[in-house]
PDB file of C-alpha atoms in Angstrom:
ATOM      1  CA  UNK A   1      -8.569   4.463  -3.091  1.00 94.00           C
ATOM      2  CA  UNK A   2      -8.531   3.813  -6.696  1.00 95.00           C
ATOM      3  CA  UNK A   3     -10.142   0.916  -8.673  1.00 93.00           C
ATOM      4  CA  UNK A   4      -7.810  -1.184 -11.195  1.00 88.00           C
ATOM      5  CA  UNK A   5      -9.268  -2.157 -14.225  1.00 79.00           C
ATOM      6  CA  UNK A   6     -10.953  -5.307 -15.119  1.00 77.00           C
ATOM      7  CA  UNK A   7      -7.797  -5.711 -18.202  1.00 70.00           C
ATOM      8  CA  UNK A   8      -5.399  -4.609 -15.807  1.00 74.00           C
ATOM      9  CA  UNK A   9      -2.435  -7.776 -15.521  1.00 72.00           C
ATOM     10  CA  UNK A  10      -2.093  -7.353 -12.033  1.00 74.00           C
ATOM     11  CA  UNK A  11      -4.594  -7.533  -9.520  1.00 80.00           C
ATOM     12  CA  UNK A  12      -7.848  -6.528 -11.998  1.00 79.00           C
ATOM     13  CA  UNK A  13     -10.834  -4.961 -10.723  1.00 85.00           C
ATOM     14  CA  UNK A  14      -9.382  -4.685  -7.132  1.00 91.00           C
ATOM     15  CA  UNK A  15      -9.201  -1.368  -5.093  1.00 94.00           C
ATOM     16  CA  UNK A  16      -5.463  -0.318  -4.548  1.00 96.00           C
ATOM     17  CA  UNK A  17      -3.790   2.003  -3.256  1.00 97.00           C
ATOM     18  CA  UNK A  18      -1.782   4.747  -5.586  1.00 96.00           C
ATOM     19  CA  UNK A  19       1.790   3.613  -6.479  1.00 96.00           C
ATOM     20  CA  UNK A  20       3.641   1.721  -9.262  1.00 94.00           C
ATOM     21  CA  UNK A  21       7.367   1.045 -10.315  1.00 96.00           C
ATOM     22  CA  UNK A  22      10.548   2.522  -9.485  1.00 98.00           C
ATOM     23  CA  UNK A  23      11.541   4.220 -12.701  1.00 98.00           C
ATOM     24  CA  UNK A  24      15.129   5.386 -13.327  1.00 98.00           C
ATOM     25  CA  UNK A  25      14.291   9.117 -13.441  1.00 98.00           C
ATOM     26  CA  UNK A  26      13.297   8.474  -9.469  1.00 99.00           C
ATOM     27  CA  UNK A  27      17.074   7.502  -8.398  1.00 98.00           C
ATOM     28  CA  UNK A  28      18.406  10.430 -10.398  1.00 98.00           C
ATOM     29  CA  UNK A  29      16.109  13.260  -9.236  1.00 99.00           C
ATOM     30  CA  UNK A  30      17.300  16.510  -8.128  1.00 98.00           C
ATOM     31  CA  UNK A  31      17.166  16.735  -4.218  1.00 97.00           C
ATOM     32  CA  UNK A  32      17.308  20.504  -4.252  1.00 97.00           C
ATOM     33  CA  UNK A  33      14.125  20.656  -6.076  1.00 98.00           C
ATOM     34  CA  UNK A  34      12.483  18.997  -2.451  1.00 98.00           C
ATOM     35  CA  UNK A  35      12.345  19.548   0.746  1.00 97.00           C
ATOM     36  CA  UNK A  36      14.534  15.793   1.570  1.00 96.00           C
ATOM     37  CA  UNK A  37      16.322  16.490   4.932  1.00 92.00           C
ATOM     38  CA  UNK A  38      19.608  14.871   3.783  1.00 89.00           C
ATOM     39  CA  UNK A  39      20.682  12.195   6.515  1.00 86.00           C
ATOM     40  CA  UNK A  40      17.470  10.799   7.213  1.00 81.00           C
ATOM     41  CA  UNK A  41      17.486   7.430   8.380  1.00 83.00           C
ATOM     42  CA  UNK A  42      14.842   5.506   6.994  1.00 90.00           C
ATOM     43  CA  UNK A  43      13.728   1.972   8.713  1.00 93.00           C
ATOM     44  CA  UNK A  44      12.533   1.084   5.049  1.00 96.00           C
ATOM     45  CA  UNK A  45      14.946   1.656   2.234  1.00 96.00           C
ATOM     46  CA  UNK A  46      14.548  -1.452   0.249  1.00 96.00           C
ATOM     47  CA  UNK A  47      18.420  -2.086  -0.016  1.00 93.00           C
ATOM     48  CA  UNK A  48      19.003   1.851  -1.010  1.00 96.00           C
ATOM     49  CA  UNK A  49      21.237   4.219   1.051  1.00 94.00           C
ATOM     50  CA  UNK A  50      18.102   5.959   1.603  1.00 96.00           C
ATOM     51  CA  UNK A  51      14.463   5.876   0.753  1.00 97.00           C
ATOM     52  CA  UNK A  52      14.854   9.259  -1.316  1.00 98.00           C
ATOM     53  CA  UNK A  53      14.364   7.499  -4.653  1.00 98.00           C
ATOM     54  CA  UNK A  54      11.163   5.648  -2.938  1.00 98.00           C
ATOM     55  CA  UNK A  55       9.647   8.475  -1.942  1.00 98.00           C
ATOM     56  CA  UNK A  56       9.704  11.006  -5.200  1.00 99.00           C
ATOM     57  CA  UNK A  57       8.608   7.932  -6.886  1.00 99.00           C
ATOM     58  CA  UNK A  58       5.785   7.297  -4.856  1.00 99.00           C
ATOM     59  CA  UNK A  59       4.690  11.186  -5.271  1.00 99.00           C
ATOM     60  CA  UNK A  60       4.775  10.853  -8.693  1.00 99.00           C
ATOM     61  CA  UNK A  61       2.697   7.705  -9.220  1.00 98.00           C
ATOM     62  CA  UNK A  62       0.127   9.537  -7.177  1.00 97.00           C
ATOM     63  CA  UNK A  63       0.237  12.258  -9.578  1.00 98.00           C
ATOM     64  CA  UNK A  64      -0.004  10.003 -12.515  1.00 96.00           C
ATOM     65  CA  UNK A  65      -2.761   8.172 -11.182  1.00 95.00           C
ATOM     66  CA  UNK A  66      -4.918  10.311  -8.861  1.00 95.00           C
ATOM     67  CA  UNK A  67      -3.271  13.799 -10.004  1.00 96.00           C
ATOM     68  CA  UNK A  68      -2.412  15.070  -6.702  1.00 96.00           C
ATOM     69  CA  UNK A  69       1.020  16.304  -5.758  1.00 97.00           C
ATOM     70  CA  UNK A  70       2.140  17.372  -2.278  1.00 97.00           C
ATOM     71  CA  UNK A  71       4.457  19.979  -2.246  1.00 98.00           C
ATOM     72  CA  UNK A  72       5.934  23.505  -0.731  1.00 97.00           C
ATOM     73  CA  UNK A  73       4.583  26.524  -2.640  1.00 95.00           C
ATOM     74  CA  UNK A  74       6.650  29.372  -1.200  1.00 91.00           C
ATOM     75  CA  UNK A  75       6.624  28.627   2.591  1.00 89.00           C
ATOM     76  CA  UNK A  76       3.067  26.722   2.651  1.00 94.00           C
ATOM     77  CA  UNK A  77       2.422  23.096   2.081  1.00 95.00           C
ATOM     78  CA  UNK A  78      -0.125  22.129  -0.484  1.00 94.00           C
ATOM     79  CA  UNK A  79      -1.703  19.114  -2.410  1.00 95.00           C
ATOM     80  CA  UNK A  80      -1.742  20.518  -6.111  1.00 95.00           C
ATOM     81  CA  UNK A  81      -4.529  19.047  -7.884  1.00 95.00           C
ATOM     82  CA  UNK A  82      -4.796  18.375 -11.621  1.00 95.00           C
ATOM     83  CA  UNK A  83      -7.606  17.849 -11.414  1.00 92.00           C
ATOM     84  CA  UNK A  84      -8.169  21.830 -10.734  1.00 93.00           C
ATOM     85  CA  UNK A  85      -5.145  23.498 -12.814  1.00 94.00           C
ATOM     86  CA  UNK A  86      -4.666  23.091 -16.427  1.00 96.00           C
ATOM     87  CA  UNK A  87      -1.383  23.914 -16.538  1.00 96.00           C
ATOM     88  CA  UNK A  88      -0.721  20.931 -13.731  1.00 97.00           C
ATOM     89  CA  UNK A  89      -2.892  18.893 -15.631  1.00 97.00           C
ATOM     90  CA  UNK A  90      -0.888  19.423 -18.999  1.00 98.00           C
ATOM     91  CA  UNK A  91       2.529  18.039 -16.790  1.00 98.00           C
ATOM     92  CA  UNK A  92       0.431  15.300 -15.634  1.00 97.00           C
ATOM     93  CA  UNK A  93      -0.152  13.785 -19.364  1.00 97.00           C
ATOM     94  CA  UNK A  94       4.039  14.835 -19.598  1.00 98.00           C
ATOM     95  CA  UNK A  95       5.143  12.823 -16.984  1.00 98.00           C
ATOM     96  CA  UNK A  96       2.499   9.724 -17.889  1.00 97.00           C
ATOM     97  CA  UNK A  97       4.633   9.325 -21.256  1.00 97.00           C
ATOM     98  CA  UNK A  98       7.869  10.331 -19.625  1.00 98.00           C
ATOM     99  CA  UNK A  99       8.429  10.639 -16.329  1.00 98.00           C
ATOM    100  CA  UNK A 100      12.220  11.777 -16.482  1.00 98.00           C
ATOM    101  CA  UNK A 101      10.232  15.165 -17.315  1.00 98.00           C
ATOM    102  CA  UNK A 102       8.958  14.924 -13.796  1.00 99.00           C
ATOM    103  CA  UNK A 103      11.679  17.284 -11.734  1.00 98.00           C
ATOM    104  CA  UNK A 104      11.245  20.005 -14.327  1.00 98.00           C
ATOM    105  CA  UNK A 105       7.689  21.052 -13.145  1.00 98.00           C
ATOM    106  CA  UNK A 106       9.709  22.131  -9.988  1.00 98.00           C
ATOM    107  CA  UNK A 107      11.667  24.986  -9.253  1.00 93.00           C
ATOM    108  CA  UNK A 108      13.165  26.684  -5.641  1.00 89.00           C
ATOM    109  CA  UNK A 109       9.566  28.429  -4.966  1.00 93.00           C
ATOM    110  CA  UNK A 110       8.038  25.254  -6.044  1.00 97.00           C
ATOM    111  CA  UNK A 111       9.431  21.987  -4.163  1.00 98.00           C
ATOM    112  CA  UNK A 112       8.032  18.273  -3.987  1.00 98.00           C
ATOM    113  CA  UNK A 113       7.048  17.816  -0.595  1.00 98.00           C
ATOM    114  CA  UNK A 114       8.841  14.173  -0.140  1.00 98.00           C
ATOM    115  CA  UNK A 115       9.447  15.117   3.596  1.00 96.00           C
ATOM    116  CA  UNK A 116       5.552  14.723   4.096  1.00 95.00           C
ATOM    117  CA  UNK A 117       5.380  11.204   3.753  1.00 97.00           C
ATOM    118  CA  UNK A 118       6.126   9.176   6.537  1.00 95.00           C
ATOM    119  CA  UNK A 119       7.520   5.152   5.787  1.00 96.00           C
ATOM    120  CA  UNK A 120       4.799   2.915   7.204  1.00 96.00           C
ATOM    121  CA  UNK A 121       5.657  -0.720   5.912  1.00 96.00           C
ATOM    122  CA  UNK A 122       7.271  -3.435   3.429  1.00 97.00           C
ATOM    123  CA  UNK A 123       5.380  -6.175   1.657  1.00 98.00           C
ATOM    124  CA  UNK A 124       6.671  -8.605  -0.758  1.00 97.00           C
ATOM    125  CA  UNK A 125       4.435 -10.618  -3.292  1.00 95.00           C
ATOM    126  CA  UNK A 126       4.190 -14.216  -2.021  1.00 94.00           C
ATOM    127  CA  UNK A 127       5.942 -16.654  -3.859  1.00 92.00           C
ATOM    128  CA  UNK A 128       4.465 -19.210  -6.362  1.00 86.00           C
ATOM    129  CA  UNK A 129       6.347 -22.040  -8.101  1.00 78.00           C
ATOM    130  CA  UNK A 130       5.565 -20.674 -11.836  1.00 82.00           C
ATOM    131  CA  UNK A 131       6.937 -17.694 -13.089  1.00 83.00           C
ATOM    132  CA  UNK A 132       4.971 -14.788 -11.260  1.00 84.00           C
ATOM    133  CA  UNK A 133       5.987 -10.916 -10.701  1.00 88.00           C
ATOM    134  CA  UNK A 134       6.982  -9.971  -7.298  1.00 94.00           C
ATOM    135  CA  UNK A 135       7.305  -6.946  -6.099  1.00 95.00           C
ATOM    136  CA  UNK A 136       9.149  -5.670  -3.048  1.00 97.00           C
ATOM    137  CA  UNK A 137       7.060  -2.391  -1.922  1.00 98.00           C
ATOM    138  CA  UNK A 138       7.476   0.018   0.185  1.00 98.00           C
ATOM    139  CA  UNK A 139       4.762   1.901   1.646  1.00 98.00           C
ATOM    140  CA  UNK A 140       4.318   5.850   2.891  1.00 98.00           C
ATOM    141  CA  UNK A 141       1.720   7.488   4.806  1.00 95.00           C
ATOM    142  CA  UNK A 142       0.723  11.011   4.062  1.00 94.00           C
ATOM    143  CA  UNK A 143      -1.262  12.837   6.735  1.00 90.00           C
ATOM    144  CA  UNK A 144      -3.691  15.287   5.213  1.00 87.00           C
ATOM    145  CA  UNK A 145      -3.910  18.250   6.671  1.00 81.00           C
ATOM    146  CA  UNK A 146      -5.981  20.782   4.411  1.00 79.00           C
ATOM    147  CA  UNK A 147      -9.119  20.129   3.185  1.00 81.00           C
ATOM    148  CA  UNK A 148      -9.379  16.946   0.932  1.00 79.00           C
ATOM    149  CA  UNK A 149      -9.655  18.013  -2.914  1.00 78.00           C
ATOM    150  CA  UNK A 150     -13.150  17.877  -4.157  1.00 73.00           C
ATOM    151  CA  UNK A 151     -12.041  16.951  -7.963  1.00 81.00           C
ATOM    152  CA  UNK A 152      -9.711  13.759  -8.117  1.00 87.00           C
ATOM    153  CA  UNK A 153      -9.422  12.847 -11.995  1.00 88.00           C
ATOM    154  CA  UNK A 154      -7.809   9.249 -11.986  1.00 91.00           C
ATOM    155  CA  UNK A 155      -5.427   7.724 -14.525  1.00 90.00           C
ATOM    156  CA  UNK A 156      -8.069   6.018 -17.066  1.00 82.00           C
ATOM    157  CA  UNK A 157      -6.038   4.200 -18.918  1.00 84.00           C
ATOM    158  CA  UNK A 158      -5.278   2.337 -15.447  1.00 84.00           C
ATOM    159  CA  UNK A 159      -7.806   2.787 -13.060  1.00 91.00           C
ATOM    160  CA  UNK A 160     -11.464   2.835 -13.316  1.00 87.00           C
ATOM    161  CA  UNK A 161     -12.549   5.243 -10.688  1.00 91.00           C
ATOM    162  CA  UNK A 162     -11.470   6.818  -7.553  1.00 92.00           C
ATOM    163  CA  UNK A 163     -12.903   7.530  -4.264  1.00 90.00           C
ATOM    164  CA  UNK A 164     -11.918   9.373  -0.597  1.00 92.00           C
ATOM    165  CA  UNK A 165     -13.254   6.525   1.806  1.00 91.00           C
ATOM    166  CA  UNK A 166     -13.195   5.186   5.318  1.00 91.00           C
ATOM    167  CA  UNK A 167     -10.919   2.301   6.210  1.00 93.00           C
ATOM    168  CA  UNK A 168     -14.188   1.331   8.058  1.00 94.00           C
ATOM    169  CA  UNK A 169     -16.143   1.732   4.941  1.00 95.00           C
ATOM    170  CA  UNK A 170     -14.091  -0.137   2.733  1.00 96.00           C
ATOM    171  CA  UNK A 171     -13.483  -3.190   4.449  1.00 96.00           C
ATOM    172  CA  UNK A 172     -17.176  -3.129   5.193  1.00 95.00           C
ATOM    173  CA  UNK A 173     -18.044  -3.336   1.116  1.00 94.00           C
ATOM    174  CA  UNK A 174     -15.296  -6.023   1.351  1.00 94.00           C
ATOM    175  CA  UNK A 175     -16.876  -8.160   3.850  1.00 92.00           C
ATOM    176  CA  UNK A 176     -19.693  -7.933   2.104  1.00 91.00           C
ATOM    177  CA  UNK A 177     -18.277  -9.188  -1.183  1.00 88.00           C
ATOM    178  CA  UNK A 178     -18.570  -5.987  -2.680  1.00 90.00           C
ATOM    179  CA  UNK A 179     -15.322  -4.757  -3.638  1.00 91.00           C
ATOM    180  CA  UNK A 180     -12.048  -6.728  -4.117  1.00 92.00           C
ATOM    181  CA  UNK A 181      -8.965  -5.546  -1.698  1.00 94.00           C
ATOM    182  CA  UNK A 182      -5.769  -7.054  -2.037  1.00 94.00           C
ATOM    183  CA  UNK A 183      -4.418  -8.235   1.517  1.00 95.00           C
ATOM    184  CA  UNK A 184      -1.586  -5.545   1.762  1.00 96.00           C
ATOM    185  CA  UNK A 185      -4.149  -3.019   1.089  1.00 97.00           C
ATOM    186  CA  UNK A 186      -6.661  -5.277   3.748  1.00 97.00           C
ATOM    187  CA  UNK A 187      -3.990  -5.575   6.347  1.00 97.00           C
ATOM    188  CA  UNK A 188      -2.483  -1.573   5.787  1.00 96.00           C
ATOM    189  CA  UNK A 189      -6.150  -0.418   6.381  1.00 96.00           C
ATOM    190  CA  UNK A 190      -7.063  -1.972   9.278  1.00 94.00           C
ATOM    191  CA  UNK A 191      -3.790  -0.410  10.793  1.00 92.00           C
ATOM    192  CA  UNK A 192      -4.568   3.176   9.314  1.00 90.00           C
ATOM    193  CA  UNK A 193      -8.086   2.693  11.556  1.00 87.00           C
ATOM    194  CA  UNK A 194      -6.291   2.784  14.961  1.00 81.00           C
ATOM    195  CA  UNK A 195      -4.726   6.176  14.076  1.00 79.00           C
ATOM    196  CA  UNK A 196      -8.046   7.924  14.688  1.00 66.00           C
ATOM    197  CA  UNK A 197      -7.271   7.422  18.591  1.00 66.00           C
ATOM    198  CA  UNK A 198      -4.060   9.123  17.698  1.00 63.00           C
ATOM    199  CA  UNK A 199      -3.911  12.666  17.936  1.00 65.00           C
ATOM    200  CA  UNK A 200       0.073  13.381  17.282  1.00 71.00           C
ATOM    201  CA  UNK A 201       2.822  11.840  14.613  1.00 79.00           C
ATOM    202  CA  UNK A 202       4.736  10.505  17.113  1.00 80.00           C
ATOM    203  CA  UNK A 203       2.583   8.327  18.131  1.00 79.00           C
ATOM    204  CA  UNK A 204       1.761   7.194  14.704  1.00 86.00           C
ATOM    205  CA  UNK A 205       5.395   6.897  13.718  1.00 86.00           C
ATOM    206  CA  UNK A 206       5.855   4.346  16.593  1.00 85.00           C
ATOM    207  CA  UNK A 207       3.494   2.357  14.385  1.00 88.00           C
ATOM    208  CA  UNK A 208       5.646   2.231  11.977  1.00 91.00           C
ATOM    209  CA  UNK A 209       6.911  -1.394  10.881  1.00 92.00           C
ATOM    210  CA  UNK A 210       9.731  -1.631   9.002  1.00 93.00           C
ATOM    211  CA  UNK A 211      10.134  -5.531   8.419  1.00 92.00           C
ATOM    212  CA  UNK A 212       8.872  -7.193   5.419  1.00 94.00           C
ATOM    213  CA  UNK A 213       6.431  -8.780   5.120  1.00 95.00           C
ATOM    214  CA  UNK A 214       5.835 -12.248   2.766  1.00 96.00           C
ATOM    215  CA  UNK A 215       2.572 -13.985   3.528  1.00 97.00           C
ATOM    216  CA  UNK A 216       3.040 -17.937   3.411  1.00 97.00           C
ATOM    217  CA  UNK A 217       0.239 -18.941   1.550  1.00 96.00           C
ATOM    218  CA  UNK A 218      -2.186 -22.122   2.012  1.00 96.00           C
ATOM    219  CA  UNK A 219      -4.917 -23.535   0.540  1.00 93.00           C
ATOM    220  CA  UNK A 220      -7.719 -26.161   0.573  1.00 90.00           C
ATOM    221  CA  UNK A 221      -8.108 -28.241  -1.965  1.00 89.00           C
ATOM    222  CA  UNK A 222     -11.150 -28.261  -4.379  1.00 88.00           C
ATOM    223  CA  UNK A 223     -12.172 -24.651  -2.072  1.00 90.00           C
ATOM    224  CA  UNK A 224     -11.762 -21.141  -2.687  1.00 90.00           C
ATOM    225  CA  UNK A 225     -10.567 -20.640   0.890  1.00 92.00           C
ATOM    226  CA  UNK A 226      -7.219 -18.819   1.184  1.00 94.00           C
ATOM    227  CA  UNK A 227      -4.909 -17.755   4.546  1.00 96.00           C
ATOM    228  CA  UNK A 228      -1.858 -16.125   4.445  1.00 97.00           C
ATOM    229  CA  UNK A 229      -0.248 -16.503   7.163  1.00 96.00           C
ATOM    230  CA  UNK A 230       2.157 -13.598   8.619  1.00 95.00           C
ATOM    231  CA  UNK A 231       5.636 -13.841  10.891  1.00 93.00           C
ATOM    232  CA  UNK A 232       4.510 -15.057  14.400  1.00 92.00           C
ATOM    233  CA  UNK A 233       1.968 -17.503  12.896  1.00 94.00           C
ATOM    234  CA  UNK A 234       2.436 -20.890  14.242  1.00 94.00           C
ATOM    235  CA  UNK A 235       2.085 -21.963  10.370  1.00 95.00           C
ATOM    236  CA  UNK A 236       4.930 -18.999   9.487  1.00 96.00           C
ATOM    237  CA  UNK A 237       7.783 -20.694   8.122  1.00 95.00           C
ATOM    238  CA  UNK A 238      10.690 -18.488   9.933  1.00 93.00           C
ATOM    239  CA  UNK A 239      13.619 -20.238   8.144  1.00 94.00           C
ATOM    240  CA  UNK A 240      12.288 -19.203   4.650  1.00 93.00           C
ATOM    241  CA  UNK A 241       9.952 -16.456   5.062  1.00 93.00           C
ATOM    242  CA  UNK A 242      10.324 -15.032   1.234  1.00 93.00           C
ATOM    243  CA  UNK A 243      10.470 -18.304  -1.037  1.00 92.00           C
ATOM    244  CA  UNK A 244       7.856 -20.511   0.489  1.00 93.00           C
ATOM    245  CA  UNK A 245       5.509 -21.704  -2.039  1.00 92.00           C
ATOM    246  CA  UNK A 246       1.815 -22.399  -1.706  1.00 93.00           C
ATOM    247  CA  UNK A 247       0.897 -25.587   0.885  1.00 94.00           C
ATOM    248  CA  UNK A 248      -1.985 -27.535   0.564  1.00 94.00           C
ATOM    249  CA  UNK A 249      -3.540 -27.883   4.154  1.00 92.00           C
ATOM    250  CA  UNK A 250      -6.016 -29.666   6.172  1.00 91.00           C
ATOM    251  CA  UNK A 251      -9.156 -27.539   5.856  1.00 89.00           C
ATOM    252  CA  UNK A 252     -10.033 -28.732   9.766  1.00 88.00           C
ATOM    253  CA  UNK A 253      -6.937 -27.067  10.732  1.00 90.00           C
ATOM    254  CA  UNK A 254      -7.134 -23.754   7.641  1.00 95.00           C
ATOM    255  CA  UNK A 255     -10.449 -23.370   8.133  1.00 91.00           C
ATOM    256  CA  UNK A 256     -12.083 -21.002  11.292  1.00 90.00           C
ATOM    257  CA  UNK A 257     -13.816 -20.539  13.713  1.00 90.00           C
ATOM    258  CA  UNK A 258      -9.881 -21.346  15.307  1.00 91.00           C
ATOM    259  CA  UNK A 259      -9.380 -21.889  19.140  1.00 85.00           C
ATOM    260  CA  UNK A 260      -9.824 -18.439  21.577  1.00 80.00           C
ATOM    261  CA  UNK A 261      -7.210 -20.082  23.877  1.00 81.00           C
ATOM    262  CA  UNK A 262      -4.094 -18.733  22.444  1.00 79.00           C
ATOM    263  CA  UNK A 263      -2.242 -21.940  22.488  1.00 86.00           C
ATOM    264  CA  UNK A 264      -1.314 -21.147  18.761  1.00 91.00           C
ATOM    265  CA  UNK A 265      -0.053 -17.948  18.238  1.00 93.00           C
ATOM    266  CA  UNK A 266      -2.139 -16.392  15.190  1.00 94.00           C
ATOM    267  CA  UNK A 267      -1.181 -13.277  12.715  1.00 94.00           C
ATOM    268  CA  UNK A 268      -3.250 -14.208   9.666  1.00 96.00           C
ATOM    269  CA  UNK A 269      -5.242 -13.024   6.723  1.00 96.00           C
ATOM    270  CA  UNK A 270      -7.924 -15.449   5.670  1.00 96.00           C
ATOM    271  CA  UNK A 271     -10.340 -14.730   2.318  1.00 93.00           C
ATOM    272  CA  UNK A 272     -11.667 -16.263  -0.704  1.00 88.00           C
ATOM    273  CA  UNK A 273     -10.721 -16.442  -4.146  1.00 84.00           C
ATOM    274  CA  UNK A 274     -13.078 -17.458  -6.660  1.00 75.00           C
ATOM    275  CA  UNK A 275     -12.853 -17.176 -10.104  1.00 63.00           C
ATOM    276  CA  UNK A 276     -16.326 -15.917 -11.126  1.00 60.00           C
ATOM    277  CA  UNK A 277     -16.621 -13.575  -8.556  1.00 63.00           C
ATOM    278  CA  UNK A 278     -13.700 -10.699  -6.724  1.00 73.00           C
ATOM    279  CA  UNK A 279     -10.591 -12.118  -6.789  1.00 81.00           C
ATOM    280  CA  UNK A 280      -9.621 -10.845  -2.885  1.00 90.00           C
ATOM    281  CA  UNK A 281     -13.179 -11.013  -1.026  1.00 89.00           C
ATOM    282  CA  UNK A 282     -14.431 -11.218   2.219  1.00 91.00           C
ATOM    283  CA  UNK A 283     -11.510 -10.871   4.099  1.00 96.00           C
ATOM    284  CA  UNK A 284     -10.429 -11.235   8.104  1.00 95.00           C
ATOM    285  CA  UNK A 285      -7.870 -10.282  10.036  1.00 94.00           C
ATOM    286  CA  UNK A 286      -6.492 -13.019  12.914  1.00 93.00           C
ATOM    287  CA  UNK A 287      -4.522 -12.112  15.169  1.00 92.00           C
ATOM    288  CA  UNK A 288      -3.519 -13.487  18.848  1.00 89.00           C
ATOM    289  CA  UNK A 289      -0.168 -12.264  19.681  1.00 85.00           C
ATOM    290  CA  UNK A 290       0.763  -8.971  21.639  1.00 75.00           C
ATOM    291  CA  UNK A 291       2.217  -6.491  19.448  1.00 65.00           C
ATOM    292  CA  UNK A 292       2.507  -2.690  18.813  1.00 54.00           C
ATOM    293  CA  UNK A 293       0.187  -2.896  15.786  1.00 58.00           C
ATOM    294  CA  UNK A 294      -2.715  -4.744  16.998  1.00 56.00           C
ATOM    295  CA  UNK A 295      -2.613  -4.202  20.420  1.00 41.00           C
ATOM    296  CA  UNK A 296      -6.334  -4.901  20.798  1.00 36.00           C
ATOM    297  CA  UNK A 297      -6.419  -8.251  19.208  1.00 35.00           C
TER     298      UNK A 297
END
């Protein structure tokens, strides 16, 4: 996980996970210099004829930002590390101030290992009346297999540290107020903790979930109380799921404990947002209806 900065514009001081922007160079990148299997049939493309695009770029934010880099040396997979190389780390500052220079660090013995990364879900930014950025992300898993690399050297001039964690151990600090997790990143993690009962990618490919996501946001007034409410919610808006703005609610009705009886079906997030403290704290998952994702609930 890495930790944004507190002058960061979005989400400050809030531990993310690697990723940023779809940058031209990304659409236009030379497929022979992976390991793509053409005519893959992604369930998450974001409007693309394939997630290609989606998935060198998110290789290379995680080399910007974390400097690591899956790929095929030869005939074995690897996680380069720039943080161990110096000639990786010299590309690394390269492709920071232009990362069109990205597909020449690879060559035939030397492919990006996009094949690796297996789509796990879709989130768009919930909508607000005033003018806010909103981002429609897609998000990959990576499995790793080798030994995690002792020296990760994080983008400073974004982050502010980086750390190999538990999803246990960082919604724990979360609960406790300590850290600030965005509920994507919330929601995404307490998924990734039900693939330790997993022991094959099948079985964690079937928990894939390809449709996007747009929390429906409401709030209490005068309280720092926040739920987000997720499709299959009784307070999900089906009819507009990605332009429904913020509603002001009853905080009887917002607020928990809420009823065990399942006469409302529940997928929520609910947290708190206060300005002098984290901005996403204390956060809990809700959730009453059978599905493949929280079968346990």
């Amino acid at each position: 996980m890495l930790r944004r900065g507190s002058s960061a514009k979005f989400m400050p001081n809030s531990s993310v996970f690697p990723g940023g922007v779809l940058d031209k160079s990304d659409l236009c990148f030379p497929r022979e210099k992976t390991n793509f299997v053409e005519g893959t049939q992604s369930p998450i493309r974001l409007e693309l004829a394939d997630d290609f695009a989606l998935r060198v770029c998110a290789l290379r934010e995680l080399f910007e930002e974390a400097g690591l880099l899956p790929v095929v040396e030869g005939e074995k997979r690897v996680v380069a590390n720039a943080g161990e190389d110096a000639h990786l780390a010299e590309w690394r500052r390269k492709v920071m101030v232009k990362p069109a220079l990205f597909s020449q660090l690879f060559h035939n013995r030397f492919q990006m290992d996009v094949s690796s990364l297996i789509p796990w879900s879709n989130w768009l930014t919930p909508f607000e009346p005033r003018p806010t950025p909103r981002f429609n992300t897609a998000f990959f898993l990576f499995l790793l297999t080798t030994p995690k690399p002792q020296k990760v050297r994080h983008c400073v001039k974004e982050m502010a540290e980086a750390e190999w964690t538990e999803p246990s151990q960082i919604i724990g600090k979360n609960t406790k107020g300590e850290v600030s997790l965005p509920p994507p990143q919330f929601y995404e993690l307490s998924r990734i903790q039900r693939i330790e009962c997993f022991k094959n990618e099948g079985k964690i490919r079937e928990m894939v979930d390809p449709k996007r996501k747009t929390p429906h946001s409401f709030r209490v007034d005068g309280s720092a109380l926040r739920v987000h409410a997720l499709p299959g919610d009784y307070l999900y808006d089906e009819t507009n799921p990605d332009f429904k703005p913020p509603v002001y609610g009853d905080e009887k009705e917002l607020s928990p404990p809420y009823p065990k009886d399942g006469t409302k079906p529940m997928h929520r997030m609910i947290f708190y947002a206060e300005e002098d403290k984290l901005r996403y704290h204390k956060l809990k998952l809700c959730v009453n209806i059978p599905n493949k994702v929280f079968a346990t609930f």
